[in-house]
Amino acid sequence: MPPEVLADPARLGPDVEKNRAEARKIMREARTMGRISPLQSKVSTRNFPSWRDFAVIMISHLKEIHIDAELDLVDTALWYPKMARKDYTVAPSR
């Protein structure tokens, strides 16, 4: 992302570790308010190498802030209809 997008106060700042610490704090607070297990999510992506790699990296980042994500590989022929139906939780798109 360009630096001006990262510097926007309404978005995440450039200090990644600070952002992750804040996300972990939010997840800890949610846990104390009754949520015992980590948040569950599914990351849908096309079954195409560069998209799949991006999704795997994204899942590893989500795990750092206590979000358990599962990878949902979708065949290219089914990808666009799935997006049109909004049949996804998280869908990285490039």
C-alpha positions as a Python dict, from the first residue, in 0.01 Angstrom:
ca = {
    (1, 'M'): (0, 0, 0),
    (2, 'P'): (118, 352, -62),
    (3, 'P'): (247, 540, 247),
    (4, 'E'): (-33, 800, 228),
    (5, 'V'): (-293, 524, 267),
    (6, 'L'): (-110, 377, 567),
    (7, 'A'): (-71, 721, 726),
    (8, 'D'): (-446, 791, 710),
    (9, 'P'): (-568, 796, 1074),
    (10, 'A'): (-884, 610, 978),
    (11, 'R'): (-668, 319, 860),
    (12, 'L'): (-382, 121, 1006),
    (13, 'G'): (-57, 303, 1073),
    (14, 'P'): (288, 192, 956),
    (15, 'D'): (381, 38, 1294),
    (16, 'V'): (281, -324, 1231),
    (17, 'E'): (375, -453, 1576),
    (18, 'K'): (171, -178, 1744),
    (19, 'N'): (-129, -269, 1526),
    (20, 'R'): (-94, -637, 1615),
    (21, 'A'): (-64, -559, 1985),
    (22, 'E'): (-381, -350, 1967),
    (23, 'A'): (-561, -631, 1781),
    (24, 'R'): (-449, -885, 2044),
    (25, 'K'): (-576, -651, 2317),
    (26, 'I'): (-916, -627, 2147),
    (27, 'M'): (-932, -1006, 2119),
    (28, 'R'): (-835, -1048, 2487),
    (29, 'E'): (-1111, -805, 2588),
    (30, 'A'): (-1362, -996, 2376),
    (31, 'R'): (-1250, -1316, 2546),
    (32, 'T'): (-1312, -1167, 2893),
    (33, 'M'): (-1663, -1069, 2784),
    (34, 'G'): (-1764, -1431, 2739),
    (35, 'R'): (-1594, -1552, 2422),
    (36, 'I'): (-1376, -1846, 2528),
    (37, 'S'): (-1245, -1984, 2199),
    (38, 'P'): (-1063, -1791, 1925),
    (39, 'L'): (-1271, -1631, 1652),
    (40, 'Q'): (-1327, -1876, 1365),
    (41, 'S'): (-1315, -1765, 1002),
    (42, 'K'): (-1276, -1909, 655),
    (43, 'V'): (-1049, -1751, 392),
    (44, 'S'): (-1176, -1822, 42),
    (45, 'T'): (-944, -1780, -253),
    (46, 'R'): (-894, -1904, -605),
    (47, 'N'): (-694, -2222, -633),
    (48, 'F'): (-417, -2040, -817),
    (49, 'P'): (-58, -2035, -680),
    (50, 'S'): (-9, -1662, -622),
    (51, 'W'): (-357, -1620, -472),
    (52, 'R'): (-317, -1930, -257),
    (53, 'D'): (21, -1808, -124),
    (54, 'F'): (-130, -1471, -31),
    (55, 'A'): (-417, -1642, 154),
    (56, 'V'): (-178, -1865, 350),
    (57, 'I'): (25, -1561, 457),
    (58, 'M'): (-295, -1383, 555),
    (59, 'I'): (-403, -1680, 767),
    (60, 'S'): (-68, -1680, 949),
    (61, 'H'): (-111, -1310, 1026),
    (62, 'L'): (-464, -1368, 1154),
    (63, 'K'): (-336, -1642, 1387),
    (64, 'E'): (-102, -1386, 1546),
    (65, 'I'): (-407, -1193, 1666),
    (66, 'H'): (-598, -1502, 1786),
    (67, 'I'): (-821, -1556, 1483),
    (68, 'D'): (-831, -1915, 1359),
    (69, 'A'): (-885, -1915, 985),
    (70, 'E'): (-940, -2207, 752),
    (71, 'L'): (-833, -2199, 387),
    (72, 'D'): (-1113, -2255, 135),
    (73, 'L'): (-967, -2316, -211),
    (74, 'V'): (-1216, -2246, -488),
    (75, 'D'): (-1178, -2359, -848),
    (76, 'T'): (-1147, -2063, -1085),
    (77, 'A'): (-1470, -2156, -1267),
    (78, 'L'): (-1658, -2128, -937),
    (79, 'W'): (-1475, -1821, -800),
    (80, 'Y'): (-1668, -1542, -975),
    (81, 'P'): (-2015, -1688, -910),
    (82, 'K'): (-1914, -1729, -543),
    (83, 'M'): (-1811, -1362, -528),
    (84, 'A'): (-2133, -1253, -701),
    (85, 'R'): (-2338, -1443, -438),
    (86, 'K'): (-2118, -1295, -161),
    (87, 'D'): (-2074, -1651, -38),
    (88, 'Y'): (-1764, -1593, 174),
    (89, 'T'): (-1640, -1469, 509),
    (90, 'V'): (-1302, -1333, 400),
    (91, 'A'): (-1196, -1342, 36),
    (92, 'P'): (-859, -1195, -57),
    (93, 'S'): (-864, -1056, -407),
    (94, 'R'): (-574, -914, -598),
}
